[in-house]
PDB file of C-alpha atoms in Angstrom:
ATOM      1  CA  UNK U 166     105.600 140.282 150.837  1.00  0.00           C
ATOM      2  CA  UNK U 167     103.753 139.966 147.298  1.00  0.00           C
ATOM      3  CA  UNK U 168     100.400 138.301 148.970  1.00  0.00           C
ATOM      4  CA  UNK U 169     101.207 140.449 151.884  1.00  0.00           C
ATOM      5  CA  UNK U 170      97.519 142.178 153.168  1.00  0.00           C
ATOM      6  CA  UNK U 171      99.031 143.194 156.557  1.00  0.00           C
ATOM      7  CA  UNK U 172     102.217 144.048 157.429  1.00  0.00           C
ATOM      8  CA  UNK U 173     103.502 144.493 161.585  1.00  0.00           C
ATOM      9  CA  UNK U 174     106.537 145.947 161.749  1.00  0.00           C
ATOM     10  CA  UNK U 175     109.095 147.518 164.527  1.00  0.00           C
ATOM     11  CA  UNK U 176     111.770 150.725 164.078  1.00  0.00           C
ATOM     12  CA  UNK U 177     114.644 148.226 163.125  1.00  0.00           C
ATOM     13  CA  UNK U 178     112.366 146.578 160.403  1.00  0.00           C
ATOM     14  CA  UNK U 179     111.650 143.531 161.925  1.00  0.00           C
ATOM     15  CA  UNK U 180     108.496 142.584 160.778  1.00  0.00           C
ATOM     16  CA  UNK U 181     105.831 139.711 160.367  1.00  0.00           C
ATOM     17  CA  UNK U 182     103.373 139.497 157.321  1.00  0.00           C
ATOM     18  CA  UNK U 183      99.737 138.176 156.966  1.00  0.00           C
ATOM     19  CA  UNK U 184      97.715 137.482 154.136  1.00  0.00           C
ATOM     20  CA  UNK U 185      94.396 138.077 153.591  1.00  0.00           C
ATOM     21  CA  UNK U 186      93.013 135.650 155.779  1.00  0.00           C
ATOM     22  CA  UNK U 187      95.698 135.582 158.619  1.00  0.00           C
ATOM     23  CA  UNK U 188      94.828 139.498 158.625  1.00  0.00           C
ATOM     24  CA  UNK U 189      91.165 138.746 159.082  1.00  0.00           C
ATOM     25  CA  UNK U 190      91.663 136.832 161.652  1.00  0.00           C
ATOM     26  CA  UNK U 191      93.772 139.089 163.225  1.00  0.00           C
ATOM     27  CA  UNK U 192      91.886 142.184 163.907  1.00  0.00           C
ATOM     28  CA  UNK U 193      88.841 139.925 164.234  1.00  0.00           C
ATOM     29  CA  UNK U 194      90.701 138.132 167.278  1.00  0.00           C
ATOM     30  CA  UNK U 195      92.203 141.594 168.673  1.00  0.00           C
ATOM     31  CA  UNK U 196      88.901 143.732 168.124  1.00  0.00           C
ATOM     32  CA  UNK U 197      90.851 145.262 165.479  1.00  0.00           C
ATOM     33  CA  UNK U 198      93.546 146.119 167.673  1.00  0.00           C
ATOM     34  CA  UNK U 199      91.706 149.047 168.991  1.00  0.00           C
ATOM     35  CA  UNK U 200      92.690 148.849 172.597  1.00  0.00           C
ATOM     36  CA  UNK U 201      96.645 149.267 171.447  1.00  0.00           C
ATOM     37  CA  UNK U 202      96.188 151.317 169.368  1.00  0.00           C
ATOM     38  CA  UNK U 203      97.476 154.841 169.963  1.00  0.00           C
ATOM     39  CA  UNK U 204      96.845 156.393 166.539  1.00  0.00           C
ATOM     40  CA  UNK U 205      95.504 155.336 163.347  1.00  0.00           C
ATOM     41  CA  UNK U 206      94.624 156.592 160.122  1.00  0.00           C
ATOM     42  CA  UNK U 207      90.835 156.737 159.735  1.00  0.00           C
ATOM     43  CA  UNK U 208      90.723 155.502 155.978  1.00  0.00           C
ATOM     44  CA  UNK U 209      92.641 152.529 156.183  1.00  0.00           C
ATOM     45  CA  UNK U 210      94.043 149.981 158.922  1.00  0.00           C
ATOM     46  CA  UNK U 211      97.572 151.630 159.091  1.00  0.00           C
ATOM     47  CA  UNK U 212      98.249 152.604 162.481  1.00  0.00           C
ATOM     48  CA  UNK U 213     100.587 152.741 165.427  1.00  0.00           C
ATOM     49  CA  UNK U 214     100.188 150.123 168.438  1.00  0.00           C
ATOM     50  CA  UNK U 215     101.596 150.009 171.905  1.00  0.00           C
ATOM     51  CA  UNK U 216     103.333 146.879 172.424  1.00  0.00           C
ATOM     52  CA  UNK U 217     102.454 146.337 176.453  1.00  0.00           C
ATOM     53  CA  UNK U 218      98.610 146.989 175.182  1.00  0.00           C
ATOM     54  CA  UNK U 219      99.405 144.454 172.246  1.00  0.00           C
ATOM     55  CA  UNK U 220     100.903 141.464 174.547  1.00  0.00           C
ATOM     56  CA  UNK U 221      97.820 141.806 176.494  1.00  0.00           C
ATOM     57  CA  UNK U 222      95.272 141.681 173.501  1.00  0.00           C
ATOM     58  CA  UNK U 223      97.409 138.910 172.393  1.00  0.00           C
ATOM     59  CA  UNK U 224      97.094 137.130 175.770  1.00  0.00           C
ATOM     60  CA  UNK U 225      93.818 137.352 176.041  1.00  0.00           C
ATOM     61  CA  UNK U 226      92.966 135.768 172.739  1.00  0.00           C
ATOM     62  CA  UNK U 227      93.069 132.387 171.233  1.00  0.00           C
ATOM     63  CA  UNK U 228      96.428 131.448 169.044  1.00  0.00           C
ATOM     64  CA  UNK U 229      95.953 132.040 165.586  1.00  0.00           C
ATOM     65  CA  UNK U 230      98.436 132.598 162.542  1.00  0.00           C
ATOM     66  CA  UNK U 231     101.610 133.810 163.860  1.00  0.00           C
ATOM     67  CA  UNK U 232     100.206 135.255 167.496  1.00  0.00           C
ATOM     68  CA  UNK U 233     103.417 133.701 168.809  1.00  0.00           C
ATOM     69  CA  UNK U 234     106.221 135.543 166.486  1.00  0.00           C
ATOM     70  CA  UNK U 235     104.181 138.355 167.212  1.00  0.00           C
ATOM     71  CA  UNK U 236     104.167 138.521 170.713  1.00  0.00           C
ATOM     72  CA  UNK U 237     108.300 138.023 170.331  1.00  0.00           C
ATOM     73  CA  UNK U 238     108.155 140.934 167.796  1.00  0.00           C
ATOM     74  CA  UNK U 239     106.196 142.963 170.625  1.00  0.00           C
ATOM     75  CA  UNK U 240     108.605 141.743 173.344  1.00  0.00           C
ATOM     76  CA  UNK U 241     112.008 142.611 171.515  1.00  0.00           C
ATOM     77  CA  UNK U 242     110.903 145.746 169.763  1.00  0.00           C
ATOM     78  CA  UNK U 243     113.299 148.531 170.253  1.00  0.00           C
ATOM     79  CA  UNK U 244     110.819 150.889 171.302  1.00  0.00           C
ATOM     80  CA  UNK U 245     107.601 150.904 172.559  1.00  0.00           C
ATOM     81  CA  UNK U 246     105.757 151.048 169.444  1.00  0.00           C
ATOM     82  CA  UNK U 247     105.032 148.361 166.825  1.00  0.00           C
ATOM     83  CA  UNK U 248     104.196 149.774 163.315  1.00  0.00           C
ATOM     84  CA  UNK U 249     101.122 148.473 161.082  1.00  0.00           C
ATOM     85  CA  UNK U 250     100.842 149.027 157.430  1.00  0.00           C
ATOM     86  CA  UNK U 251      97.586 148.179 155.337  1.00  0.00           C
ATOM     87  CA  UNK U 252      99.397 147.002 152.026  1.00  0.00           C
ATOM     88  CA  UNK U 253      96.306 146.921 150.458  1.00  0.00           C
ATOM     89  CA  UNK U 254      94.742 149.551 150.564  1.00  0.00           C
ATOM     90  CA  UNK U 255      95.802 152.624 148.145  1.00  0.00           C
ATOM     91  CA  UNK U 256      96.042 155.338 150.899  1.00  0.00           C
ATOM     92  CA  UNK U 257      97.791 158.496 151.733  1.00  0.00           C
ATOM     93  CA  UNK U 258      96.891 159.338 154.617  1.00  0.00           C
ATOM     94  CA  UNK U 259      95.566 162.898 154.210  1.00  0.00           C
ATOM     95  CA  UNK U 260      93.117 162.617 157.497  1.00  0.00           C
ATOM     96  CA  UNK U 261      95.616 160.864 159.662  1.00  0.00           C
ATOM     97  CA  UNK U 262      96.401 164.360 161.669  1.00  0.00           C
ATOM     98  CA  UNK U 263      97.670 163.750 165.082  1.00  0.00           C
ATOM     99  CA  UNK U 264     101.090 163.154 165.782  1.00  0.00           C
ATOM    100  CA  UNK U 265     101.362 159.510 165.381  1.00  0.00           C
ATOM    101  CA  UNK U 266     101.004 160.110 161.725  1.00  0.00           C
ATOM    102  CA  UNK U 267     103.918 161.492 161.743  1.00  0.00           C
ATOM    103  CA  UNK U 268     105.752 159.017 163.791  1.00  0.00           C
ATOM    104  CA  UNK U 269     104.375 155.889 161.240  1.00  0.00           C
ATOM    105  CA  UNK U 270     105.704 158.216 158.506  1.00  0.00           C
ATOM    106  CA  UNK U 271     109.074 158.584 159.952  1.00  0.00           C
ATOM    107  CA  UNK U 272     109.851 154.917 160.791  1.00  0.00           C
ATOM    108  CA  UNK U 273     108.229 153.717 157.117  1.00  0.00           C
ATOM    109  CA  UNK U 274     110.676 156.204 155.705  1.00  0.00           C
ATOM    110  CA  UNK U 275     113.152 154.934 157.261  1.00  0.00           C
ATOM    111  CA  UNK U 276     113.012 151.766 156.586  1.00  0.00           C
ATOM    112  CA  UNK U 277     111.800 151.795 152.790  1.00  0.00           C
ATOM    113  CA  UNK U 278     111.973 155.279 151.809  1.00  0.00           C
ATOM    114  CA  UNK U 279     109.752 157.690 151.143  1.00  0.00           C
ATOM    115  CA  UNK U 280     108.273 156.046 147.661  1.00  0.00           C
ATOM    116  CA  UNK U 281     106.516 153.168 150.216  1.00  0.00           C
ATOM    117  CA  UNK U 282     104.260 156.056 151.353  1.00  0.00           C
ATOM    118  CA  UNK U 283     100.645 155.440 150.041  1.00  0.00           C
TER     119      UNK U 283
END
């Protein structure tokens, strides 16, 4: 994950990573993911994303890096959320307030312990 810019991720840590310019083309493809998205933290792209919403987006726009492993990450996830974290960006999260925050938190914790947190 060291050139990692973007990392998708599910509650059993499966998880696909995308560099710089796989990421870019990403939310530039998706419209930044904003129609599966179902909370986000305003200061950086970390956020939470329905996985129905995200096999739509996905359908509805051209292949690019990885859009088929992560349409099978959508399909098998083990709930109904996928996970994204901005590995980035330096951020805390101090103005991510509603309860998805605290969902993201839980499930990064989880997975990598509470030192990943930033």
């Amino acid at each position: 994950m060291a050139d990692a810019d973007l990392v998708i991720f599910d509650a059993d840590g499966e998880e696909l990573a995308f560099d710089a310019t796989e990421a870019a083309a990403l939310l530039t493809l998706t419209a930044n993911l904003d129609a599966a998205t179902v909370s986000a933290c305003p200061r950086c792209r970390s956020r939470v994303v329905a996985v129905v919403a995200l096999a739509d987006l996905l359908a509805d726009a051209p292949p690019f890096a990885h859009s088929g492993a992560l349409l099978a990450l959508a399909d098998d996830a083990p709930t109904l959320h996928l996970y994204v974290r901005d590995v980035q960006t330096q951020c805390s999260h101090p103005t991510w307030l509603d309860p998805g925050a605290e969902e993201w938190a839980d499930v990064v914790a989880e997975l990598a312990g509470p030192s990943i947190l930033r």
